Amino acid sequence: MQTSTVFLTLLALCVVSFFVGRHKSRLIGMAGGGLQSLHSLPTHYGYMAALWAGLPALLLFVVWLAVEGSVVRSLVIASLPAEVRAQGVDQLGLYYNQLVGHAVGNIEPASLDATQLAASAVYNEVMNYSRNLKMLLVCLVAIIGGMLAVMRVKPDLRARNHVESIFTWILFSCSFIAVLTTLGIVLSVLFEAIRFFQAISITDFLFGLQWSPQMAIRADQVGASGSFGFVPLLVGTLLISAVAMLIAVPVGLMSAIYLSEYASRRFRSITKPVLEILAGVPTVVYGFFAALTVAPFIRNLGESVGLSVASESALAAGLVMGIMIIPFVMSLSDDIISAVPDTMREASLGMGATMSETIRKVLLPAALPGIVGGILLAVSRAIGETMIVVMAAGLSAKLTINPLEAVTTITVQIVTLLVGDQEFDSPKTLAAFALGLVLFFVTLLLNVIALYVVRKYREQYE
Amino acid sequence: MTTADAKAYGAVPQEAVGLDVQDHVDVADYQTIGEPYVENAKMSARNVNVYYGEKQAIMDVSLDIGENEVLSMIGPSGCGKSTFLRSLNRMNDIIPICRVHGDIQLDGEDIYGSGQDTVLLRARVGMVFQKPNPFPKSIYENVAYGPRIHGLAHSKAEMDEIVETSLRRASLWEEVKDVLDQPGTGLSGGQQQRLCIARAIAVSPEVILMDEPCSALDPIATARIEELIDELKERFTIAIVTHSMQQAARVSQRTAYFHLGKLIEVGDTKQIFTMPRHELTENYITGRFG
């Protein structure tokens, strides 16, 4: 019995409940002297029946799916002989996975022993039983729920309000899912990071000036002393973000000013979408643009004036990242500048101020909080950006503020630590989670500041 | 314009008395009743026509504003009085589709002439708007804005003096002298409008244009602004657009009645309100429409 079958059956039961509930309410209404004698419309009674049929059964279904695996596992393991169960946790896990693999048909029976084959038969039996029971129970709950609702249909039942409050709860639980997901991400990163900090002291991580996360796998390996100083990564991240913001903020802000104050409506209607296309270009495309076009160009330019430029430089990555962020800054600033009331413009122009005086002395100060908020959001994006930096800025964790050298960032190191086959008990891999945690806090802090700034000054000119 | 025409216009519901209707108006044979010209004219408009795109908003208006007089412009919504006011300091230039034809002079100098600088013009012809619109800056900075732009003060002390004088002339000084560093947007509506007047007079304009300056204010604040206008006319020439006929009667020496883009009648305020000569004027001031 497939999950989708259960789901479709449930849906069908809801539809049936809807029609039954609506029909019954109509009958009752007609008997009581017209539909006006009912508190709610017949469809509300229908919705109520459908929700009563659907929601408890759906809840049961979800809970069942969540606990099914572990219950079946413990049942199957209980059926195993005692000497097998006496194995260590890891061996038992492997043993169990093999027999499940056979049960679902992925592993040839030849590689298993007789107990496993027997147990896999038990597994199949239990699973089969579980599926049938699940189907039965879900349908039963749905039918009971639907019937209860239909039985309650009376002229004075406030089905409309009832449906309304159920929908409020559905909306609430949807928004709760987003909160839970965030919490889940933070916690999973946090726990792995704590494991990392058990191996590497937190002060070494936060204040160390050396980043070379190669760990010795065997005791006799040479040249592999892991050091996890996070400062070079932070400096690299800030350096590239600073270069990016130096490009994005002036260009984005000034194009926003041009578009909102000077450009004709026609020009604006063409230019704004085009600039917003820039925001739609995948970052990996920006990445190879940076690596193959901008970086060599900067290196050649640097060499022609006698500077030594690394072929992968913070400057190249920052420049391209800045270009990527331009539409972001522009779009936000444009909205904010346009939102400054026209009366401000008229007041200033009416005093004999020129357009640029008006922009500098009235519009920008009035729009400043919003612009600062937008810029801080853009900084968060720059800090979190990975692809461009992987391709254009390199991997060497050098502690430098010279933008002509290759640097690396927090996100790039997370990527390199986690790609490929990794052992998840080595500090090298776990370091990725510690970096992720720090990154999370940095961007969170910036977002909080941005929100604070925006909120504090938002209504100033109203 | 014939009486039959006038009846037809009178029948147009107020919402429809807008720019659309004017397409059907014959401009050729209308003549302003009363005396639009004065001897000591500060500003004089001759045969002014204003268009928004294809639509004509002002038709062949000729009108003088005398030195140190208060001229009020009244008329139903959409009659073009605000448009006319805004063409006196070229605020209409901001609207891309707006064209002004005709001749408007300030002290005998064509303000639409090729050598005319709108920045200087607007410093000489200031404006106060319908809704109080102080900048989101401190009270001090609001008043100091214009003098700063035009470089009128050479020291902090001079600026302080300009700010104080302007606020005194706008009869706001006593109320705000201790809170000059507070945002101007925090004042009450009437105070904000007086702040805007102080801001306008801080650059020592010669003419002040007021576009329904009291329409967003309560009666008490309105009374204060009206008193203020009375004092200001000693120093400035004032043109005020208003929807309140009582206000026009109280503050102005001359009154101009606009109707559908035309200047129907102009004359001494007392005469306009006691003995209107044109039927449209009479209908308007007696409240038959508008």
GROMACS .gro file of N, CA and C in nm, chain A residues 186 230 234 237-238 241 373 375-385 410-411 435-451:
model
  111
  186VAL      N    1   1.959   2.581   1.304
  186VAL     CA    2   2.050   2.638   1.403
  186VAL      C    3   2.096   2.528   1.499
  230PHE      N    4   4.036   3.124   1.283
  230PHE     CA    5   3.928   3.167   1.194
  230PHE      C    6   3.949   3.310   1.144
  234LEU      N    7   3.779   3.539   0.831
  234LEU     CA    8   3.693   3.654   0.858
  234LEU      C    9   3.744   3.776   0.783
  237THR      N   10   3.675   3.739   0.419
  237THR     CA   11   3.532   3.764   0.392
  237THR      C   12   3.503   3.913   0.392
  238LEU      N   13   3.554   3.981   0.497
  238LEU     CA   14   3.525   4.124   0.509
  238LEU      C   15   3.590   4.201   0.395
  241SER      N   16   3.386   4.145   0.083
  241SER     CA   17   3.258   4.216   0.097
  241SER      C   18   3.278   4.366   0.085
  373GLY      N   19   1.931   5.034   0.573
  373GLY     CA   20   1.877   4.899   0.590
  373GLY      C   21   1.903   4.814   0.468
  375ILE      N   22   2.136   4.855   0.244
  375ILE     CA   23   2.279   4.827   0.229
  375ILE      C   24   2.322   4.715   0.324
  376LEU      N   25   2.269   4.717   0.446
  376LEU     CA   26   2.307   4.611   0.540
  376LEU      C   27   2.257   4.475   0.490
  377LEU      N   28   2.138   4.473   0.431
  377LEU     CA   29   2.091   4.347   0.373
  377LEU      C   30   2.185   4.303   0.261
  378ALA      N   31   2.230   4.400   0.182
  378ALA     CA   32   2.323   4.368   0.074
  378ALA      C   33   2.454   4.313   0.129
  379VAL      N   34   2.500   4.369   0.243
  379VAL     CA   35   2.623   4.318   0.304
  379VAL      C   36   2.604   4.172   0.347
  380SER      N   37   2.487   4.144   0.404
  380SER     CA   38   2.461   4.006   0.442
  380SER      C   39   2.472   3.914   0.322
  381ARG      N   40   2.421   3.963   0.209
  381ARG     CA   41   2.430   3.880   0.089
  381ARG      C   42   2.574   3.862   0.046
  382ALA      N   43   2.652   3.970   0.054
  382ALA     CA   44   2.793   3.961   0.011
  382ALA      C   45   2.868   3.862   0.099
  383ILE      N   46   2.840   3.866   0.229
  383ILE     CA   47   2.910   3.777   0.320
  383ILE      C   48   2.872   3.631   0.295
  384GLY      N   49   2.746   3.610   0.261
  384GLY     CA   50   2.701   3.474   0.239
  384GLY      C   51   2.732   3.420   0.101
  385GLU      N   52   2.776   3.507   0.009
  385GLU     CA   53   2.798   3.463  -0.129
  385GLU      C   54   2.916   3.366  -0.137
  410ILE      N   55   3.477   3.251   0.454
  410ILE     CA   56   3.414   3.151   0.540
  410ILE      C   57   3.333   3.052   0.457
  411THR      N   58   3.252   3.106   0.366
  411THR     CA   59   3.165   3.015   0.290
  411THR      C   60   3.245   2.922   0.202
  435LEU      N   61   3.218   2.711   1.143
  435LEU     CA   62   3.218   2.826   1.053
  435LEU      C   63   3.075   2.867   1.019
  436GLY      N   64   2.992   2.767   0.994
  436GLY     CA   65   2.853   2.795   0.962
  436GLY      C   66   2.785   2.870   1.075
  437LEU      N   67   2.815   2.829   1.197
  437LEU     CA   68   2.755   2.893   1.313
  437LEU      C   69   2.797   3.040   1.321
  438VAL      N   70   2.927   3.063   1.301
  438VAL     CA   71   2.977   3.201   1.306
  438VAL      C   72   2.913   3.284   1.196
  439LEU      N   73   2.907   3.227   1.078
  439LEU     CA   74   2.847   3.296   0.965
  439LEU      C   75   2.702   3.332   0.996
  440PHE      N   76   2.633   3.235   1.055
  440PHE     CA   77   2.494   3.257   1.090
  440PHE      C   78   2.482   3.376   1.185
  441PHE      N   79   2.571   3.381   1.284
  441PHE     CA   80   2.561   3.490   1.381
  441PHE      C   81   2.597   3.625   1.318
  442VAL      N   82   2.696   3.624   1.230
  442VAL     CA   83   2.735   3.751   1.168
  442VAL      C   84   2.619   3.806   1.085
  443THR      N   85   2.560   3.721   1.001
  443THR     CA   86   2.450   3.771   0.917
  443THR      C   87   2.328   3.804   1.000
  444LEU      N   88   2.306   3.724   1.104
  444LEU     CA   89   2.193   3.752   1.192
  444LEU      C   90   2.209   3.890   1.256
  445LEU      N   91   2.331   3.916   1.301
  445LEU     CA   92   2.359   4.045   1.365
  445LEU      C   93   2.332   4.159   1.266
  446LEU      N   94   2.382   4.142   1.143
  446LEU     CA   95   2.360   4.247   1.043
  446LEU      C   96   2.213   4.268   1.015
  447ASN      N   97   2.140   4.157   1.007
  447ASN     CA   98   1.996   4.170   0.980
  447ASN      C   99   1.924   4.240   1.094
  448VAL      N  100   1.965   4.207   1.215
  448VAL     CA  101   1.902   4.271   1.331
  448VAL      C  102   1.929   4.420   1.329
  449ILE      N  103   2.056   4.456   1.298
  449ILE     CA  104   2.089   4.599   1.292
  449ILE      C  105   2.007   4.666   1.182
  450ALA      N  106   1.998   4.598   1.067
  450ALA     CA  107   1.923   4.656   0.956
  450ALA      C  108   1.778   4.678   0.995
  451LEU      N  109   1.718   4.578   1.054
  451LEU     CA  110   1.578   4.591   1.094
  451LEU      C  111   1.560   4.702   1.195
   0.00000   0.00000   0.00000
